mmCIF file of C-alpha atoms and ligand atoms in Angstrom:
data_model
loop_
_atom_site.group_PDB
_atom_site.id
_atom_site.type_symbol
_atom_site.label_atom_id
_atom_site.label_comp_id
_atom_site.label_asym_id
_atom_site.label_seq_id
_atom_site.Cartn_x
_atom_site.Cartn_y
_atom_site.Cartn_z
ATOM 1 C CA UNK O 594 -53.822 -62.318 -48.253
ATOM 2 C CA UNK O 595 -55.509 -59.686 -46.146
ATOM 3 C CA UNK O 596 -58.402 -59.327 -48.635
ATOM 4 C CA UNK O 597 -59.325 -62.979 -48.060
ATOM 5 C CA UNK O 598 -60.148 -62.355 -44.404
ATOM 6 C CA UNK O 599 -61.381 -58.758 -44.582
ATOM 7 C CA UNK O 600 -64.917 -58.195 -43.201
ATOM 8 C CA UNK O 601 -65.171 -61.857 -42.255
ATOM 9 C CA UNK O 602 -65.506 -63.882 -39.107
ATOM 10 C CA UNK O 603 -63.248 -66.882 -39.467
ATOM 11 C CA UNK O 604 -63.826 -69.940 -37.361
ATOM 12 C CA UNK O 605 -60.640 -71.404 -35.882
ATOM 13 C CA UNK O 606 -57.800 -71.035 -33.408
ATOM 14 C CA UNK O 607 -56.534 -67.482 -33.514
ATOM 15 C CA UNK O 608 -52.978 -68.470 -32.765
ATOM 16 C CA UNK O 609 -52.814 -70.222 -36.140
ATOM 17 C CA UNK O 610 -55.103 -67.831 -38.011
ATOM 18 C CA UNK O 611 -53.001 -64.838 -36.975
ATOM 19 C CA UNK O 612 -50.064 -66.291 -38.930
ATOM 20 C CA UNK O 613 -52.029 -65.644 -42.135
ATOM 21 C CA UNK O 614 -52.144 -61.900 -41.494
ATOM 22 C CA UNK O 615 -49.333 -59.854 -43.014
ATOM 23 C CA UNK O 616 -47.033 -57.947 -40.679
ATOM 24 C CA UNK O 617 -47.833 -54.290 -39.935
ATOM 25 C CA UNK O 618 -51.216 -54.370 -41.684
ATOM 26 C CA UNK O 619 -53.756 -53.728 -38.879
ATOM 27 C CA UNK O 620 -54.788 -50.356 -37.442
ATOM 28 C CA UNK O 621 -56.433 -51.558 -34.235
ATOM 29 C CA UNK O 622 -56.620 -54.838 -32.355
ATOM 30 C CA UNK O 623 -59.342 -54.751 -29.744
ATOM 31 C CA UNK O 624 -60.263 -57.881 -27.874
ATOM 32 C CA UNK O 625 -61.392 -59.517 -24.698
ATOM 33 C CA UNK O 626 -59.655 -62.893 -24.412
ATOM 34 C CA UNK O 627 -61.239 -65.586 -22.226
ATOM 35 C CA UNK O 628 -60.626 -64.880 -18.552
ATOM 36 C CA UNK O 629 -58.775 -67.512 -16.515
ATOM 37 C CA UNK O 630 -61.098 -70.355 -15.457
ATOM 38 C CA UNK O 631 -64.087 -68.043 -15.630
ATOM 39 C CA UNK O 632 -66.195 -69.865 -18.178
ATOM 40 C CA UNK O 633 -65.937 -73.090 -20.052
ATOM 41 C CA UNK O 634 -66.220 -72.165 -23.712
ATOM 42 C CA UNK O 635 -65.658 -75.839 -24.518
ATOM 43 C CA UNK O 636 -62.341 -75.166 -26.242
ATOM 44 C CA UNK O 637 -59.525 -72.669 -26.645
ATOM 45 C CA UNK O 638 -57.723 -70.504 -24.109
ATOM 46 C CA UNK O 639 -58.877 -70.007 -20.498
ATOM 47 C CA UNK O 640 -59.043 -73.441 -18.919
ATOM 48 C CA UNK O 641 -55.363 -74.230 -18.582
ATOM 49 C CA UNK O 642 -54.556 -76.124 -15.369
ATOM 50 C CA UNK O 643 -51.713 -73.794 -14.513
ATOM 51 C CA UNK O 644 -52.146 -70.035 -14.412
ATOM 52 C CA UNK O 645 -48.677 -69.584 -15.933
ATOM 53 C CA UNK O 646 -49.766 -71.606 -18.979
ATOM 54 C CA UNK O 647 -52.724 -69.253 -19.418
ATOM 55 C CA UNK O 648 -50.400 -66.216 -19.347
ATOM 56 C CA UNK O 649 -48.065 -67.993 -21.766
ATOM 57 C CA UNK O 650 -50.907 -68.634 -24.222
ATOM 58 C CA UNK O 651 -52.074 -65.026 -23.988
ATOM 59 C CA UNK O 652 -48.531 -63.799 -24.554
ATOM 60 C CA UNK O 653 -48.193 -65.971 -27.663
ATOM 61 C CA UNK O 654 -51.295 -64.358 -29.134
ATOM 62 C CA UNK O 655 -50.091 -60.938 -28.030
ATOM 63 C CA UNK O 656 -46.784 -61.522 -29.832
ATOM 64 C CA UNK O 657 -48.695 -62.099 -33.067
ATOM 65 C CA UNK O 658 -50.828 -58.998 -32.367
ATOM 66 C CA UNK O 659 -47.694 -56.890 -32.103
ATOM 67 C CA UNK O 660 -46.352 -58.360 -35.355
ATOM 68 C CA UNK O 661 -49.486 -57.611 -37.404
ATOM 69 C CA UNK O 662 -50.017 -54.126 -35.925
ATOM 70 C CA UNK O 663 -49.050 -51.086 -37.981
ATOM 71 C CA UNK O 664 -46.508 -48.741 -36.477
ATOM 72 C CA UNK O 665 -49.243 -46.118 -35.934
ATOM 73 C CA UNK O 666 -51.759 -48.652 -34.613
ATOM 74 C CA UNK O 667 -53.010 -49.627 -31.163
ATOM 75 C CA UNK O 668 -53.831 -52.761 -29.200
ATOM 76 C CA UNK O 669 -56.613 -52.821 -26.603
ATOM 77 C CA UNK O 670 -56.757 -55.887 -24.342
ATOM 78 C CA UNK O 671 -59.561 -56.308 -21.797
ATOM 79 C CA UNK O 672 -58.987 -59.016 -19.209
ATOM 80 C CA UNK O 673 -60.918 -59.777 -16.026
ATOM 81 C CA UNK O 674 -59.491 -61.009 -12.753
ATOM 82 C CA UNK O 675 -60.111 -64.221 -10.845
ATOM 83 C CA UNK O 676 -60.111 -65.359 -7.214
ATOM 84 C CA UNK O 677 -58.203 -68.529 -6.351
ATOM 85 C CA UNK O 678 -58.197 -69.720 -2.731
ATOM 86 C CA UNK O 679 -59.922 -66.458 -1.704
ATOM 87 C CA UNK O 680 -57.123 -64.387 -3.201
ATOM 88 C CA UNK O 681 -57.102 -62.308 -6.355
ATOM 89 C CA UNK O 682 -54.700 -63.567 -9.001
ATOM 90 C CA UNK O 683 -54.201 -60.076 -10.487
ATOM 91 C CA UNK O 684 -54.419 -61.821 -13.854
ATOM 92 C CA UNK O 685 -54.815 -58.678 -16.005
ATOM 93 C CA UNK O 686 -51.786 -56.996 -14.474
ATOM 94 C CA UNK O 687 -49.613 -60.093 -14.591
ATOM 95 C CA UNK O 688 -50.427 -60.357 -18.283
ATOM 96 C CA UNK O 689 -49.680 -56.646 -18.861
ATOM 97 C CA UNK O 690 -46.353 -56.910 -17.030
ATOM 98 C CA UNK O 691 -45.346 -59.916 -19.123
ATOM 99 C CA UNK O 692 -46.493 -58.184 -22.319
ATOM 100 C CA UNK O 693 -44.334 -55.093 -21.780
ATOM 101 C CA UNK O 694 -41.424 -57.223 -20.608
ATOM 102 C CA UNK O 695 -41.457 -59.468 -23.690
ATOM 103 C CA UNK O 696 -42.519 -57.137 -26.485
ATOM 104 C CA UNK O 697 -41.318 -53.819 -27.759
ATOM 105 C CA UNK O 698 -44.518 -51.991 -26.801
ATOM 106 C CA UNK O 699 -45.543 -49.072 -24.629
ATOM 107 C CA UNK O 700 -48.506 -49.157 -22.280
ATOM 108 C CA UNK O 701 -50.299 -45.858 -22.930
ATOM 109 C CA UNK O 702 -53.140 -46.265 -20.441
ATOM 110 C CA UNK O 703 -54.830 -48.695 -18.133
ATOM 111 C CA UNK O 704 -58.450 -47.655 -18.652
ATOM 112 C CA UNK O 705 -60.849 -48.785 -15.932
ATOM 113 C CA UNK O 706 -64.303 -49.951 -16.899
ATOM 114 C CA UNK O 707 -66.618 -49.212 -13.965
ATOM 115 C CA UNK O 708 -69.572 -51.586 -14.277
ATOM 116 C CA UNK O 709 -72.739 -49.741 -13.370
ATOM 117 C CA UNK O 710 -74.649 -52.996 -12.855
ATOM 118 C CA UNK O 711 -72.220 -55.573 -11.407
ATOM 119 C CA UNK O 712 -73.603 -58.986 -10.491
ATOM 120 C CA UNK O 713 -75.441 -58.246 -7.232
ATOM 121 C CA UNK O 714 -73.781 -60.801 -4.984
ATOM 122 C CA UNK O 715 -73.233 -60.087 -1.307
ATOM 123 C CA UNK O 716 -70.025 -61.378 0.204
ATOM 124 C CA UNK O 717 -69.515 -61.338 3.948
ATOM 125 C CA UNK O 718 -65.754 -60.893 3.773
ATOM 126 C CA UNK O 719 -65.095 -58.923 0.590
ATOM 127 C CA UNK O 720 -66.572 -56.263 -1.641
ATOM 128 C CA UNK O 721 -68.226 -56.860 -5.003
ATOM 129 C CA UNK O 722 -65.747 -56.549 -7.890
ATOM 130 C CA UNK O 723 -67.108 -53.997 -10.316
ATOM 131 C CA UNK O 724 -64.178 -52.879 -12.444
ATOM 132 C CA UNK O 725 -62.095 -54.318 -15.270
ATOM 133 C CA UNK O 726 -59.028 -52.919 -17.005
ATOM 134 C CA UNK O 727 -58.680 -52.172 -20.719
ATOM 135 C CA UNK O 728 -54.959 -51.912 -21.539
ATOM 136 C CA UNK O 729 -53.914 -49.655 -24.394
ATOM 137 C CA UNK O 730 -50.588 -50.720 -25.968
ATOM 138 C CA UNK O 731 -48.739 -49.118 -28.893
ATOM 139 C CA UNK O 732 -45.585 -49.838 -30.874
ATOM 140 C CA UNK O 733 -44.449 -46.231 -31.274
ATOM 141 C CA UNK O 734 -45.292 -42.694 -30.210
ATOM 142 C CA UNK O 735 -46.859 -42.087 -33.641
ATOM 143 C CA UNK O 736 -50.111 -43.883 -32.857
ATOM 144 C CA UNK O 737 -53.277 -42.459 -34.413
ATOM 145 C CA UNK O 738 -55.280 -40.660 -31.704
ATOM 146 C CA UNK O 739 -58.454 -38.573 -32.097
ATOM 147 C CA UNK O 740 -59.035 -37.399 -28.537
ATOM 148 C CA UNK O 741 -61.960 -35.133 -29.501
ATOM 149 C CA UNK O 742 -63.908 -38.128 -30.775
ATOM 150 C CA UNK O 743 -63.569 -39.999 -27.456
ATOM 151 C CA UNK O 744 -66.610 -39.748 -25.150
ATOM 152 C CA UNK O 745 -67.764 -36.573 -26.911
ATOM 153 C CA UNK O 746 -71.487 -37.085 -26.391
ATOM 154 C CA UNK O 747 -72.069 -36.308 -22.670
ATOM 155 C CA UNK O 748 -70.403 -32.881 -22.867
ATOM 156 C CA UNK O 749 -72.472 -31.619 -25.781
ATOM 157 C CA UNK O 750 -75.684 -32.496 -23.968
ATOM 158 C CA UNK O 751 -74.635 -30.831 -20.758
ATOM 159 C CA UNK O 752 -73.502 -27.613 -22.433
ATOM 160 C CA UNK O 753 -76.697 -27.170 -24.460
ATOM 161 C CA UNK O 754 -78.750 -27.619 -21.328
ATOM 162 C CA UNK O 755 -76.846 -24.997 -19.372
ATOM 163 C CA UNK O 756 -76.236 -22.449 -22.078
ATOM 164 C CA UNK O 757 -78.651 -19.712 -20.986
ATOM 165 C CA UNK O 758 -77.747 -18.764 -17.444
ATOM 166 C CA UNK O 759 -74.226 -19.955 -16.821
ATOM 167 C CA UNK O 760 -72.538 -17.801 -14.200
ATOM 168 C CA UNK O 761 -75.359 -15.241 -13.856
ATOM 169 C CA UNK O 762 -75.521 -15.564 -10.065
ATOM 170 C CA UNK O 763 -71.787 -14.794 -9.813
ATOM 171 C CA UNK O 764 -72.185 -11.507 -11.733
ATOM 172 C CA UNK O 765 -74.846 -10.515 -9.189
ATOM 173 C CA UNK O 766 -72.625 -11.567 -6.262
ATOM 174 C CA UNK O 767 -69.637 -9.617 -7.613
ATOM 175 C CA UNK O 768 -71.811 -6.502 -7.793
ATOM 176 C CA UNK O 769 -73.068 -7.019 -4.219
ATOM 177 C CA UNK O 770 -69.546 -7.669 -2.850
ATOM 178 C CA UNK O 771 -67.118 -5.250 -1.182
ATOM 179 C CA UNK O 772 -64.431 -5.810 -3.812
ATOM 180 C CA UNK O 773 -62.773 -2.679 -5.181
ATOM 181 C CA UNK O 774 -63.846 -1.483 -8.649
ATOM 182 C CA UNK O 775 -60.617 -2.832 -10.085
ATOM 183 C CA UNK O 776 -61.132 -6.231 -8.429
ATOM 184 C CA UNK O 777 -64.737 -6.325 -9.602
ATOM 185 C CA UNK O 778 -63.786 -5.669 -13.197
ATOM 186 C CA UNK O 779 -61.024 -8.339 -13.043
ATOM 187 C CA UNK O 780 -63.494 -10.822 -11.498
ATOM 188 C CA UNK O 781 -66.074 -10.174 -14.247
ATOM 189 C CA UNK O 782 -63.449 -10.565 -16.965
ATOM 190 C CA UNK O 783 -62.241 -13.921 -15.593
ATOM 191 C CA UNK O 784 -65.850 -14.998 -15.081
ATOM 192 C CA UNK O 785 -66.607 -14.287 -18.748
ATOM 193 C CA UNK O 786 -63.516 -16.321 -19.769
ATOM 194 C CA UNK O 787 -64.536 -19.355 -17.731
ATOM 195 C CA UNK O 788 -68.142 -19.182 -19.004
ATOM 196 C CA UNK O 789 -66.720 -19.292 -22.524
ATOM 197 C CA UNK O 790 -64.701 -22.392 -21.609
ATOM 198 C CA UNK O 791 -67.886 -24.112 -20.430
ATOM 199 C CA UNK O 792 -69.814 -23.113 -23.554
ATOM 200 C CA UNK O 793 -67.068 -24.357 -25.844
ATOM 201 C CA UNK O 794 -67.021 -27.730 -24.051
ATOM 202 C CA UNK O 795 -63.498 -27.338 -22.626
ATOM 203 C CA UNK O 796 -64.923 -27.372 -19.109
ATOM 204 C CA UNK O 797 -67.809 -29.193 -17.511
ATOM 205 C CA UNK O 798 -68.663 -26.442 -15.021
ATOM 206 C CA UNK O 799 -67.028 -24.173 -12.421
ATOM 207 C CA UNK O 800 -67.460 -22.562 -9.005
ATOM 208 C CA UNK O 801 -66.398 -19.090 -7.955
ATOM 209 C CA UNK O 802 -65.516 -17.871 -4.467
ATOM 210 C CA UNK O 803 -65.655 -14.148 -3.716
ATOM 211 C CA UNK O 804 -63.986 -12.456 -0.711
ATOM 212 C CA UNK O 805 -66.464 -11.526 2.005
ATOM 213 C CA UNK O 806 -69.228 -13.629 0.457
ATOM 214 C CA UNK O 807 -67.957 -17.194 0.387
ATOM 215 C CA UNK O 808 -66.103 -19.078 3.109
ATOM 216 C CA UNK O 809 -62.335 -19.324 2.829
ATOM 217 C CA UNK O 810 -60.879 -22.563 1.486
ATOM 218 C CA UNK O 811 -59.019 -24.614 4.109
ATOM 219 C CA UNK O 812 -55.259 -24.985 4.054
ATOM 220 C CA UNK O 813 -53.685 -24.658 0.650
ATOM 221 C CA UNK O 814 -50.256 -23.556 -0.497
ATOM 222 C CA UNK O 815 -48.733 -20.178 -1.255
ATOM 223 C CA UNK O 816 -50.396 -19.012 -4.464
ATOM 224 C CA UNK O 817 -53.335 -21.343 -3.764
ATOM 225 C CA UNK O 818 -57.020 -20.495 -3.545
ATOM 226 C CA UNK O 819 -56.854 -18.917 -0.095
ATOM 227 C CA UNK O 820 -54.140 -16.491 -1.211
ATOM 228 C CA UNK O 821 -56.033 -15.688 -4.443
ATOM 229 C CA UNK O 822 -59.128 -14.897 -2.416
ATOM 230 C CA UNK O 823 -57.146 -12.585 -0.153
ATOM 231 C CA UNK O 824 -55.080 -10.853 -2.839
ATOM 232 C CA UNK O 825 -57.357 -10.809 -5.922
ATOM 233 C CA UNK O 826 -60.684 -10.901 -4.122
ATOM 234 C CA UNK O 827 -61.908 -14.035 -5.880
ATOM 235 C CA UNK O 828 -60.916 -17.502 -7.065
ATOM 236 C CA UNK O 829 -62.388 -19.723 -9.780
ATOM 237 C CA UNK O 830 -62.494 -23.513 -9.412
ATOM 238 C CA UNK O 831 -62.625 -25.261 -12.795
ATOM 239 C CA UNK O 832 -64.535 -28.573 -12.864
ATOM 240 C CA UNK O 833 -63.611 -30.875 -15.691
ATOM 241 C CA UNK O 834 -66.151 -33.657 -15.150
ATOM 242 C CA UNK O 835 -66.663 -35.579 -18.365
ATOM 243 C CA UNK O 836 -64.915 -32.975 -20.479
ATOM 244 C CA UNK O 837 -61.615 -34.090 -18.966
ATOM 245 C CA UNK O 838 -60.756 -37.219 -20.903
ATOM 246 C CA UNK O 839 -60.095 -39.550 -17.991
ATOM 247 C CA UNK O 840 -58.958 -43.175 -17.958
ATOM 248 C CA UNK O 841 -62.345 -44.329 -16.684
ATOM 249 C CA UNK O 842 -65.402 -45.520 -18.592
ATOM 250 C CA UNK O 843 -68.625 -46.000 -16.692
ATOM 251 C CA UNK O 844 -70.991 -48.315 -18.475
ATOM 252 C CA UNK O 845 -73.346 -51.210 -17.687
ATOM 253 C CA UNK O 846 -72.521 -54.838 -18.408
ATOM 254 C CA UNK O 847 -74.145 -55.801 -21.709
ATOM 255 C CA UNK O 848 -77.002 -58.263 -21.727
ATOM 256 C CA UNK O 849 -78.528 -59.321 -25.031
ATOM 257 C CA UNK O 850 -82.039 -60.708 -24.854
ATOM 258 C CA UNK O 851 -81.878 -64.379 -25.756
ATOM 259 C CA UNK O 852 -78.122 -63.960 -26.293
ATOM 260 C CA UNK O 853 -76.103 -67.090 -26.994
ATOM 261 C CA UNK O 854 -72.768 -65.824 -25.669
ATOM 262 C CA UNK O 855 -72.094 -65.501 -21.911
ATOM 263 C CA UNK O 856 -69.454 -62.755 -21.983
ATOM 264 C CA UNK O 857 -70.311 -59.996 -24.420
ATOM 265 C CA UNK O 858 -68.379 -56.767 -23.887
ATOM 266 C CA UNK O 859 -70.192 -53.428 -24.184
ATOM 267 C CA UNK O 860 -70.640 -51.917 -27.633
ATOM 268 C CA UNK O 861 -70.377 -48.511 -25.982
ATOM 269 C CA UNK O 862 -66.799 -49.093 -24.812
ATOM 270 C CA UNK O 863 -65.698 -50.631 -28.115
ATOM 271 C CA UNK O 864 -67.241 -47.659 -29.937
ATOM 272 C CA UNK O 865 -65.318 -45.169 -27.828
ATOM 273 C CA UNK O 866 -61.995 -46.907 -28.458
ATOM 274 C CA UNK O 867 -62.690 -47.262 -32.153
ATOM 275 C CA UNK O 868 -63.473 -43.562 -32.456
ATOM 276 C CA UNK O 869 -60.362 -42.678 -30.463
ATOM 277 C CA UNK O 870 -57.949 -44.952 -32.300
ATOM 278 C CA UNK O 871 -59.211 -45.401 -35.895
ATOM 279 C CA UNK O 872 -60.621 -43.597 -38.919
ATOM 280 C CA UNK O 873 -63.225 -44.748 -41.434
ATOM 281 C CA UNK O 874 -61.993 -47.654 -43.613
ATOM 282 C CA UNK O 875 -59.268 -48.626 -41.112
ATOM 283 C CA UNK O 876 -58.837 -52.330 -40.351
ATOM 284 C CA UNK O 877 -59.762 -53.651 -36.904
ATOM 285 C CA UNK O 878 -58.901 -57.168 -35.724
ATOM 286 C CA UNK O 879 -60.450 -59.114 -32.847
ATOM 287 C CA UNK O 880 -58.750 -62.507 -32.334
ATOM 288 C CA UNK O 881 -61.430 -63.604 -29.785
ATOM 289 C CA UNK O 882 -64.551 -62.150 -31.341
ATOM 290 C CA UNK O 883 -67.148 -64.292 -29.522
ATOM 291 C CA UNK O 884 -70.596 -62.926 -30.336
ATOM 292 C CA UNK O 885 -69.183 -60.443 -32.864
ATOM 293 C CA UNK O 886 -69.435 -57.168 -30.902
ATOM 294 C CA UNK O 887 -66.246 -55.743 -32.431
ATOM 295 C CA UNK O 888 -67.478 -56.494 -35.968
ATOM 296 C CA UNK O 889 -70.857 -54.922 -35.221
ATOM 297 C CA UNK O 890 -69.259 -51.668 -34.065
ATOM 298 C CA UNK O 891 -67.001 -51.732 -37.157
ATOM 299 C CA UNK O 892 -70.003 -52.056 -39.408
ATOM 300 C CA UNK O 893 -71.780 -49.185 -37.671
ATOM 301 C CA UNK O 894 -68.718 -46.931 -37.782
ATOM 302 C CA UNK O 895 -67.638 -47.984 -41.301
ATOM 303 C CA UNK O 896 -64.391 -49.678 -40.323
ATOM 304 C CA UNK O 897 -63.238 -53.016 -41.796
ATOM 305 C CA UNK O 898 -63.128 -55.964 -39.427
ATOM 306 C CA UNK O 899 -61.416 -59.317 -39.122
ATOM 307 C CA UNK O 900 -62.722 -61.634 -36.426
ATOM 308 C CA UNK O 901 -61.435 -65.004 -35.220
ATOM 309 C CA UNK O 902 -63.454 -67.348 -33.019
ATOM 310 C CA UNK O 903 -62.751 -70.949 -32.126
ATOM 311 C CA UNK O 904 -66.298 -72.023 -31.278
ATOM 312 C CA UNK O 905 -68.434 -72.626 -34.408
ATOM 313 C CA UNK O 906 -71.671 -71.858 -32.525
ATOM 314 C CA UNK O 907 -70.416 -68.406 -31.611
ATOM 315 C CA UNK O 908 -69.220 -67.846 -35.188
ATOM 316 C CA UNK O 909 -72.724 -68.577 -36.393
ATOM 317 C CA UNK O 910 -74.264 -66.342 -33.722
ATOM 318 C CA UNK O 911 -71.888 -63.477 -34.572
ATOM 319 C CA UNK O 912 -72.830 -63.772 -38.266
ATOM 320 C CA UNK O 913 -76.479 -63.617 -37.335
ATOM 321 C CA UNK O 914 -76.002 -60.502 -35.194
ATOM 322 C CA UNK O 915 -74.082 -58.887 -38.042
ATOM 323 C CA UNK O 916 -76.774 -59.636 -40.577
ATOM 324 C CA UNK O 917 -79.375 -58.126 -38.278
ATOM 325 C CA UNK O 918 -77.863 -54.656 -38.334
ATOM 326 C CA UNK O 919 -77.760 -52.126 -41.120
ATOM 327 C CA UNK O 920 -74.384 -50.597 -41.922
ATOM 328 C CA UNK O 921 -75.878 -47.088 -42.086
ATOM 329 C CA UNK O 922 -77.506 -47.392 -38.703
ATOM 330 C CA UNK O 923 -75.674 -45.413 -36.055
ATOM 331 C CA UNK O 924 -77.275 -45.417 -32.645
ATOM 332 C CA UNK O 925 -78.063 -42.016 -31.228
ATOM 333 C CA UNK O 926 -75.622 -42.198 -28.346
ATOM 334 C CA UNK O 927 -72.645 -42.594 -30.672
HETATM 335 C C1 SAM Z 2256 -64.571 -63.279 -23.553
HETATM 336 S S1 SAM Z 2256 -65.100 -64.015 -25.003
HETATM 337 C C2 SAM Z 2256 -65.162 -62.667 -26.154
HETATM 338 C C3 SAM Z 2256 -66.490 -62.012 -26.191
HETATM 339 C C4 SAM Z 2256 -66.597 -60.889 -27.189
HETATM 340 N N1 SAM Z 2256 -65.796 -59.762 -26.805
HETATM 341 C C5 SAM Z 2256 -68.060 -60.473 -27.340
HETATM 342 O O1 SAM Z 2256 -68.379 -59.291 -27.169
HETATM 343 O O2 SAM Z 2256 -68.874 -61.338 -27.615
HETATM 344 C C6 SAM Z 2256 -63.701 -64.908 -25.556
HETATM 345 C C7 SAM Z 2256 -63.945 -65.761 -26.778
HETATM 346 O O3 SAM Z 2256 -62.703 -66.318 -27.221
HETATM 347 C C8 SAM Z 2256 -62.951 -67.589 -27.802
HETATM 348 N N2 SAM Z 2256 -61.685 -68.324 -27.854
HETATM 349 C C9 SAM Z 2256 -61.048 -68.983 -26.854
HETATM 350 N N3 SAM Z 2256 -59.869 -69.467 -27.280
HETATM 351 C C10 SAM Z 2256 -59.751 -69.120 -28.586
HETATM 352 C C11 SAM Z 2256 -58.744 -69.324 -29.573
HETATM 353 N N4 SAM Z 2256 -57.621 -69.998 -29.308
HETATM 354 N N5 SAM Z 2256 -58.964 -68.810 -30.811
HETATM 355 C C12 SAM Z 2256 -60.103 -68.127 -31.107
HETATM 356 N N6 SAM Z 2256 -61.079 -67.903 -30.207
HETATM 357 C C13 SAM Z 2256 -60.911 -68.378 -28.950
HETATM 358 C C14 SAM Z 2256 -64.034 -68.185 -26.889
HETATM 359 O O4 SAM Z 2256 -64.766 -69.177 -27.531
HETATM 360 C C15 SAM Z 2256 -64.878 -66.926 -26.548
HETATM 361 O O5 SAM Z 2256 -65.980 -66.804 -27.409
#
């Protein structure tokens, strides 16, 4: 019964525990399975002798994830890569390829986590790895998706800060220019429109080029900026910045003071996905919950959680972290 495991962290092997979950009952599965030969958690997946066995084990779990997922639900898998004999295994992508080959799922996005504080190692013959993929899989095109809730914070801040004087210098430049009266009035109208887009949060910012004042853009196609500058007397370059919902999340690696788990994934990223892909009271499952990050975000955002973890010490640690937070507490940056 689903109620028996709801809002609990269950200690055990997720492959077996998943069998207890009814089909099509979960809104979101978000998880970071053990990476291949990255850490010795003492048990469970990740230390298979053969890489293919690791992929096989992940695919077996993934099969169960697909079974328990609702038709309008989503699966987010975060997997890191590994070097073997100085060569990347491409582990995340080999898993993703196998997943879409075996299961009836669609891969909506491969979202790149850019680590702002990667481990500062210097290699002589390669660059420091500082990204990891988060794969977003769905079963149908009807998946729940609240795009406005995703990464909404940075835009609001930026817009408030700029509100007063956006575009003022361009009004002055239009007046000073040698554009005809008709061109000037068209330029002011389009300038007002783009300022509105910035204020409403649709755009991050913009630049304007005015004939005779700014340099001409290089190259370009027929109908491009150069032509606009010649024919209309101006061109407006829209800058989407953070307001464009891109498949990139920049965020530091999480470190918890005195933490007992070596591979905690960032609350910030989990929060963004949960806001994008679930509503309050939805059910979120993490089959490799480790230190309990997924459950913590659920508690803060008022979602139900189910967490599986094979290592009893981590189960205990996750429970402790959960008890330490208040369900009403929502950190400011959410
Ligand atoms: C990368 S960690 C997850 C960390 C987690 N995202 C967090 O923020 O703390 C993977 C976890 O999966 C657990 N694990 C490995 N094999 C397992 C299995 N078969 N069933 C359940 N948990 C397993 C490991 O003990 C480890 O804690």
